[in-house]
Amino acid sequence: MSMPGPEVAIEVEGLSKKFGDHVVVDNLTMRVRKGQIYGFLGPNGSGKTTTIRMLCGLLTPDAGRGTCLGLDILTKAREIRQHVGYMTQKFSLYTDLSVRENLEFVARLYSVPHPEDAAQEAIKRLGLEGRGKQLAGDLSGGWKQRLALGACILPSPQLLLLDEPTAGVDPQARREFWAQIHDLAADGLTVLVSTHYMDEAERCHEIAYIAYGHLLAQGTVAEVIAGSGLVTYVVEATREAHTPGATLAAIGKALADDPAVAMVAPFGVSLHVSGHDAAALEAAISPHRTEAGVVWRQETATLEDVFIDLMQRSKDNMS
Amino acid sequence: MSAATEVSGFVRRVTAMVRKEFIQLRRDRVTFATMIMIPLLQLVLFGYAINTTPRHLPTAVFVHENTGASRAILAALKNTAFFTIDHEPQSEAEAEYLVRSGKVLFLVEIPAGFERSLRRGETPQLLVAADATDPVAAGNALSSLSGIVTTALKRERFVDEAGSQPFEIVQHRRYNPAGTSQLNIVPGLLGTILTMTMLIFTALSVTREIERGTMESLLSMPIHPVEIMLGKIIPYVAVGIFQGVLILGAGMLLFDVPLEGSLALLSLATLLFITANLATGYTFSTLAQNQLQAVQMTFMYFLPNILLSGFMFPFAGMPVWAQWLSETFPLTHYLRMVRGILLKGASFADLQTDFLVLIGLMLAAMAIAVARFRQTLD
């Protein structure tokens, strides 16, 4: 591995972690450039949280090496912590402290000068004026998330590690949250964010998809989709169809077991049919293309199609 | 629904619940261990270690004359199981030190001219000073003393077989002349209450953070385990001092507990004691997986503290292994110190061994806690 240049925020190689006999992260190699928003995607239990924890020194890797902000994750965990903001999946500020008390506590731990002023400024920036004295535990989900992010960026970190920060947050709050993340990245902050939401993945500069501890795809959204080699057809029920649900379900059922078809997924009054071999897929669907009440068209695979396909293939490979 | 199916449904649900509880109990190894250990511990401690009519009480004999009678008395005292003659002081000051520092519970003084007076039938005096800060221990032994000495003197033909008691025992119950149990209990309570509250406070502190999920955040921030420990101990030092003042103030007001020694020395001893217990509790906190386990560990530790420290039962009456065990409890040393300072007017020089051991125990607990503290989530 070459020395990471100044433009690299995270560089890890061969990172592995086992809990007992269970391999949670297996030989993971990735590189995140500075100022990027890097999306970390994967099903539950795929090792996203474990990887994030290894990056900030909360877990010791069993194998592999890497650097975070140019500091060795194995030996420089303490220095890394000084410059990294980690937002845990579960709200982990003190529910029995007020908003202000929580922020001041964080400011003091990071030796931020004038912690009271810093907390006040953060409260203002977060739009939490008038709620400074409210207990953090009494805040709603969206406000808790906002406070947690505020606490993370209060000590002016160079790298943010956000573990499913928008789980259970309404769309409005999510949109505001992402606007803030982009502002921070524009100021030079690197953000690694794990998520389950496809729309959020598409807001990232680059994404990585991991499943069962393996990194399966990495790159921009367009690169990941192109790299999947997935061909997708959309079948849509027209207004003439008397029972659009039944018609689509019948097509789906007929195609599901065809070896040329990788997956069939219903979306309202349409169906996504995907496969890897364009010619074989076309042959498979051709008997259904003339059915009444439906229209077929070819489309670019969505990110979700790609991820579900990746996950299924990796599951097949595992078993 | 028929009554029969309702009953069987009830039984099924209860059984399911019972099964679940057992599975959880089996998974929680620490709870399981305490379930076995607490009864065993109680049995062993009560059965073997505790003796309310203590024997082998540490005693000093100050002999002013080297005569047959005094040798006979010394030999007799050495032969009984009631006393263990560890010291034969050569001076008044040494004898006094032994009692005040708590090294002996009794000081038997055979005055000069004892044998001559005895032979002349003058009923000489045998002086016995008893440390009455623990009235239970003192009482029984004192009552057996005259019998032992009389038998010995008769056997050695210093006095007639048939005669009445040929000497007089002058008893001096030191420090607590009336044998008031409050004077023993109040200083003891100061120690036990502080032990309990201090242990619980810190025992819960780390596990609470883990259970609430705040530990993950805390560990990801730039703070050192020693800093976390000190930050969690210091607030409770203040709480402990407040409690100490409360108990002692009430003891003095309600039970007329005296303060014979120095208040500064008492404060220093109390401060050390509080910190030692907080550090011990913090150690439990780093060992336990959750708050329940931490509470159970605290009780496991508290029980022998209460039984063996000399708070409830005379320390001197316990077998040697139990005495050694209790030497590892801060409470044992604190009880000696607090009784010494309050009732006997003991000075730092009298208590320096206990001070040193207490400091040692405190540092050991802190070292274990810091070593055990998991800086990662591994």
CSV table of N, CA, C and O in Angstrom, one decimal, chain A residues 69-135:
chain,number,residue,atom,x,y,z
A,69,LEU,N,-7.3,9.9,8.5
A,69,LEU,CA,-6.7,11.2,8.5
A,69,LEU,C,-5.2,11.1,8.6
A,69,LEU,O,-4.5,11.8,9.3
A,70,GLY,N,-4.6,10.0,7.9
A,70,GLY,CA,-3.2,9.8,7.9
A,70,GLY,C,-2.6,9.2,9.2
A,70,GLY,O,-1.4,9.0,9.3
A,71,LEU,N,-3.5,8.9,10.2
A,71,LEU,CA,-3.1,8.3,11.4
A,71,LEU,C,-3.4,6.8,11.5
A,71,LEU,O,-4.5,6.5,11.1
A,72,ASP,N,-2.5,6.0,11.9
A,72,ASP,CA,-2.7,4.6,11.9
A,72,ASP,C,-3.8,4.2,12.9
A,72,ASP,O,-3.8,4.6,14.0
A,73,ILE,N,-4.8,3.5,12.4
A,73,ILE,CA,-6.0,3.1,13.2
A,73,ILE,C,-5.6,2.2,14.3
A,73,ILE,O,-6.3,2.0,15.3
A,74,LEU,N,-4.5,1.5,14.2
A,74,LEU,CA,-4.1,0.5,15.2
A,74,LEU,C,-3.4,1.1,16.4
A,74,LEU,O,-3.5,0.7,17.5
A,75,THR,N,-2.6,2.2,16.1
A,75,THR,CA,-1.8,2.7,17.1
A,75,THR,C,-2.1,4.2,17.5
A,75,THR,O,-1.7,4.6,18.6
A,76,LYS,N,-2.9,4.8,16.7
A,76,LYS,CA,-3.1,6.3,16.9
A,76,LYS,C,-4.6,6.6,17.2
A,76,LYS,O,-5.0,7.7,16.9
A,77,ALA,N,-5.3,5.6,17.9
A,77,ALA,CA,-6.7,5.7,18.1
A,77,ALA,C,-7.0,7.0,18.8
A,77,ALA,O,-8.0,7.7,18.5
A,78,ARG,N,-6.2,7.4,19.8
A,78,ARG,CA,-6.4,8.5,20.6
A,78,ARG,C,-6.4,9.8,19.8
A,78,ARG,O,-7.2,10.7,20.0
A,79,GLU,N,-5.4,9.9,19.0
A,79,GLU,CA,-5.3,11.2,18.1
A,79,GLU,C,-6.4,11.2,17.1
A,79,GLU,O,-7.0,12.3,16.8
A,80,ILE,N,-6.8,10.0,16.6
A,80,ILE,CA,-7.9,10.0,15.6
A,80,ILE,C,-9.2,10.5,16.3
A,80,ILE,O,-9.9,11.3,15.7
A,81,ARG,N,-9.4,10.1,17.5
A,81,ARG,CA,-10.6,10.6,18.2
A,81,ARG,C,-10.7,12.1,18.3
A,81,ARG,O,-11.8,12.6,18.3
A,82,GLN,N,-9.6,12.7,18.4
A,82,GLN,CA,-9.6,14.2,18.6
A,82,GLN,C,-10.1,14.8,17.3
A,82,GLN,O,-10.7,15.9,17.4
A,83,HIS,N,-10.0,14.2,16.2
A,83,HIS,CA,-10.4,14.8,14.9
A,83,HIS,C,-11.5,14.2,14.2
A,83,HIS,O,-11.8,14.5,13.1
A,84,VAL,N,-12.2,13.2,14.8
A,84,VAL,CA,-13.3,12.5,14.2
A,84,VAL,C,-14.5,12.6,15.0
A,84,VAL,O,-14.5,12.6,16.2
A,85,GLY,N,-15.6,12.9,14.3
A,85,GLY,CA,-16.9,13.0,15.0
A,85,GLY,C,-17.7,11.7,14.7
A,85,GLY,O,-17.9,11.4,13.5
A,86,TYR,N,-18.1,10.9,15.7
A,86,TYR,CA,-18.8,9.7,15.4
A,86,TYR,C,-20.2,9.8,15.9
A,86,TYR,O,-20.4,10.0,17.1
A,87,MET,N,-21.2,9.6,15.1
A,87,MET,CA,-22.6,9.7,15.4
A,87,MET,C,-23.1,8.2,15.5
A,87,MET,O,-23.1,7.6,14.4
A,88,THR,N,-23.4,7.8,16.6
A,88,THR,CA,-23.8,6.4,16.8
A,88,THR,C,-25.2,6.1,16.2
A,88,THR,O,-26.0,7.1,16.1
A,89,GLN,N,-25.5,4.9,15.9
A,89,GLN,CA,-26.8,4.5,15.4
A,89,GLN,C,-27.9,4.8,16.4
A,89,GLN,O,-28.9,5.4,16.0
A,90,LYS,N,-27.7,4.4,17.6
A,90,LYS,CA,-28.6,4.7,18.7
A,90,LYS,C,-28.2,6.0,19.3
A,90,LYS,O,-27.0,6.3,19.4
A,91,PHE,N,-29.2,6.8,19.7
A,91,PHE,CA,-28.9,8.1,20.3
A,91,PHE,C,-28.1,7.9,21.5
A,91,PHE,O,-28.5,7.1,22.4
A,92,SER,N,-26.9,8.5,21.6
A,92,SER,CA,-26.0,8.2,22.7
A,92,SER,C,-25.5,9.4,23.5
A,92,SER,O,-24.5,9.3,24.1
A,93,LEU,N,-26.3,10.5,23.4
A,93,LEU,CA,-26.0,11.6,24.3
A,93,LEU,C,-26.8,11.3,25.6
A,93,LEU,O,-27.6,10.4,25.6
A,94,TYR,N,-26.6,12.1,26.6
A,94,TYR,CA,-27.2,11.8,27.9
A,94,TYR,C,-28.6,12.4,27.9
A,94,TYR,O,-28.9,13.6,27.8
A,95,THR,N,-29.6,11.4,28.0
A,95,THR,CA,-31.0,11.8,28.0
A,95,THR,C,-31.4,12.6,29.2
A,95,THR,O,-32.3,13.3,29.2
A,96,ASP,N,-30.6,12.4,30.3
A,96,ASP,CA,-30.9,13.2,31.5
A,96,ASP,C,-30.1,14.5,31.7
A,96,ASP,O,-30.1,15.1,32.7
A,97,LEU,N,-29.5,14.9,30.6
A,97,LEU,CA,-28.8,16.2,30.6
A,97,LEU,C,-29.6,17.0,29.5
A,97,LEU,O,-30.2,16.5,28.6
A,98,SER,N,-29.6,18.3,29.7
A,98,SER,CA,-30.3,19.2,28.8
A,98,SER,C,-29.5,19.3,27.5
A,98,SER,O,-28.3,18.9,27.5
A,99,VAL,N,-30.1,19.9,26.5
A,99,VAL,CA,-29.4,20.1,25.2
A,99,VAL,C,-28.1,20.9,25.4
A,99,VAL,O,-27.0,20.4,25.0
A,100,ARG,N,-28.2,22.0,26.2
A,100,ARG,CA,-27.0,22.8,26.4
A,100,ARG,C,-25.9,22.0,27.2
A,100,ARG,O,-24.8,22.1,26.9
A,101,GLU,N,-26.4,21.3,28.2
A,101,GLU,CA,-25.4,20.6,29.1
A,101,GLU,C,-24.7,19.5,28.3
A,101,GLU,O,-23.5,19.3,28.4
A,102,ASN,N,-25.4,18.8,27.4
A,102,ASN,CA,-24.8,17.8,26.5
A,102,ASN,C,-23.7,18.5,25.6
A,102,ASN,O,-22.6,18.0,25.5
A,103,LEU,N,-24.1,19.6,25.0
A,103,LEU,CA,-23.1,20.2,24.1
A,103,LEU,C,-21.9,20.8,24.8
A,103,LEU,O,-20.8,20.6,24.3
A,104,GLU,N,-22.2,21.3,26.0
A,104,GLU,CA,-21.0,21.8,26.8
A,104,GLU,C,-20.1,20.7,27.2
A,104,GLU,O,-18.9,20.8,27.2
A,105,PHE,N,-20.7,19.6,27.6
A,105,PHE,CA,-19.9,18.4,28.0
A,105,PHE,C,-19.0,18.0,26.8
A,105,PHE,O,-17.8,17.8,27.0
A,106,VAL,N,-19.6,17.9,25.6
A,106,VAL,CA,-18.8,17.5,24.5
A,106,VAL,C,-17.7,18.5,24.2
A,106,VAL,O,-16.5,18.1,24.0
A,107,ALA,N,-18.0,19.8,24.3
A,107,ALA,CA,-17.0,20.8,24.0
A,107,ALA,C,-15.9,20.7,25.0
A,107,ALA,O,-14.7,20.9,24.6
A,108,ARG,N,-16.2,20.4,26.2
A,108,ARG,CA,-15.1,20.4,27.3
A,108,ARG,C,-14.2,19.1,27.0
A,108,ARG,O,-13.0,19.2,27.2
A,109,LEU,N,-14.8,18.0,26.7
A,109,LEU,CA,-14.0,16.8,26.4
A,109,LEU,C,-13.0,17.0,25.3
A,109,LEU,O,-11.9,16.5,25.3
A,110,TYR,N,-13.4,17.8,24.3
A,110,TYR,CA,-12.5,18.1,23.2
A,110,TYR,C,-11.7,19.3,23.4
A,110,TYR,O,-11.0,19.8,22.5
A,111,SER,N,-11.7,19.9,24.6
A,111,SER,CA,-11.0,21.1,25.0
A,111,SER,C,-11.3,22.2,24.0
A,111,SER,O,-10.4,23.0,23.6
A,112,VAL,N,-12.5,22.4,23.6
A,112,VAL,CA,-12.9,23.5,22.8
A,112,VAL,C,-12.8,24.8,23.7
A,112,VAL,O,-13.3,24.7,24.8
A,113,PRO,N,-12.2,25.8,23.2
A,113,PRO,CA,-12.1,27.0,24.0
A,113,PRO,C,-13.5,27.6,24.2
A,113,PRO,O,-14.3,27.5,23.3
A,114,HIS,N,-13.8,28.2,25.3
A,114,HIS,CA,-15.1,28.8,25.7
A,114,HIS,C,-16.2,27.8,25.4
A,114,HIS,O,-17.1,28.1,24.5
A,115,PRO,N,-16.3,26.7,26.1
A,115,PRO,CA,-17.3,25.7,25.9
A,115,PRO,C,-18.8,26.3,25.9
A,115,PRO,O,-19.6,25.9,25.1
A,116,GLU,N,-19.0,27.2,26.9
A,116,GLU,CA,-20.4,27.8,27.0
A,116,GLU,C,-20.8,28.5,25.7
A,116,GLU,O,-21.9,28.3,25.1
A,117,ASP,N,-19.8,29.3,25.1
A,117,ASP,CA,-20.1,30.0,23.9
A,117,ASP,C,-20.3,29.1,22.7
A,117,ASP,O,-21.2,29.2,21.9
A,118,ALA,N,-19.4,28.1,22.7
A,118,ALA,CA,-19.5,27.1,21.6
A,118,ALA,C,-20.8,26.4,21.6
A,118,ALA,O,-21.4,26.1,20.6
A,119,ALA,N,-21.3,26.0,22.8
A,119,ALA,CA,-22.6,25.3,23.0
A,119,ALA,C,-23.7,26.2,22.5
A,119,ALA,O,-24.6,25.8,21.8
A,120,GLN,N,-23.6,27.5,22.9
A,120,GLN,CA,-24.6,28.5,22.5
A,120,GLN,C,-24.7,28.6,21.0
A,120,GLN,O,-25.8,28.7,20.4
A,121,GLU,N,-23.5,28.7,20.4
A,121,GLU,CA,-23.4,28.9,19.0
A,121,GLU,C,-24.0,27.7,18.3
A,121,GLU,O,-24.8,27.8,17.3
A,122,ALA,N,-23.7,26.5,18.8
A,122,ALA,CA,-24.2,25.3,18.2
A,122,ALA,C,-25.7,25.2,18.3
A,122,ALA,O,-26.4,24.8,17.4
A,123,ILE,N,-26.3,25.7,19.5
A,123,ILE,CA,-27.7,25.7,19.6
A,123,ILE,C,-28.4,26.6,18.6
A,123,ILE,O,-29.4,26.2,18.0
A,124,LYS,N,-27.7,27.7,18.4
A,124,LYS,CA,-28.3,28.7,17.4
A,124,LYS,C,-28.2,28.1,16.0
A,124,LYS,O,-29.1,28.1,15.2
A,125,ARG,N,-27.0,27.4,15.7
A,125,ARG,CA,-26.8,26.9,14.3
A,125,ARG,C,-27.8,25.7,14.1
A,125,ARG,O,-28.3,25.5,13.0
A,126,LEU,N,-28.1,25.0,15.1
A,126,LEU,CA,-29.0,23.8,15.0
A,126,LEU,C,-30.5,24.3,15.0
A,126,LEU,O,-31.4,23.4,14.7
A,127,GLY,N,-30.7,25.5,15.2
A,127,GLY,CA,-32.1,26.0,15.3
A,127,GLY,C,-32.8,25.5,16.5
A,127,GLY,O,-34.0,25.2,16.5
A,128,LEU,N,-32.0,25.3,17.6
A,128,LEU,CA,-32.6,24.8,18.8
A,128,LEU,C,-32.8,25.9,19.9
A,128,LEU,O,-33.0,25.6,21.1
A,129,GLU,N,-32.8,27.1,19.4
A,129,GLU,CA,-33.0,28.2,20.4
A,129,GLU,C,-34.3,28.0,21.1
A,129,GLU,O,-35.3,27.6,20.6
A,130,GLY,N,-34.3,28.3,22.4
A,130,GLY,CA,-35.5,28.1,23.2
A,130,GLY,C,-35.6,26.7,23.7
A,130,GLY,O,-36.4,26.4,24.6
A,131,ARG,N,-34.7,25.8,23.2
A,131,ARG,CA,-34.8,24.4,23.7
A,131,ARG,C,-33.5,24.0,24.5
A,131,ARG,O,-33.4,22.8,24.8
A,132,GLY,N,-32.7,25.0,24.7
A,132,GLY,CA,-31.4,24.7,25.4
A,132,GLY,C,-31.6,24.0,26.7
A,132,GLY,O,-30.7,23.2,27.1
A,133,LYS,N,-32.6,24.4,27.4
A,133,LYS,CA,-32.8,23.8,28.7
A,133,LYS,C,-33.6,22.5,28.7
A,133,LYS,O,-33.8,21.9,29.8
A,134,GLN,N,-34.1,22.1,27.6
A,134,GLN,CA,-34.9,20.9,27.5
A,134,GLN,C,-34.0,19.7,27.6
A,134,GLN,O,-32.9,19.7,27.1
A,135,LEU,N,-34.5,18.7,28.3
A,135,LEU,CA,-33.7,17.4,28.4
A,135,LEU,C,-33.6,16.8,27.1
A,135,LEU,O,-34.6,16.7,26.3
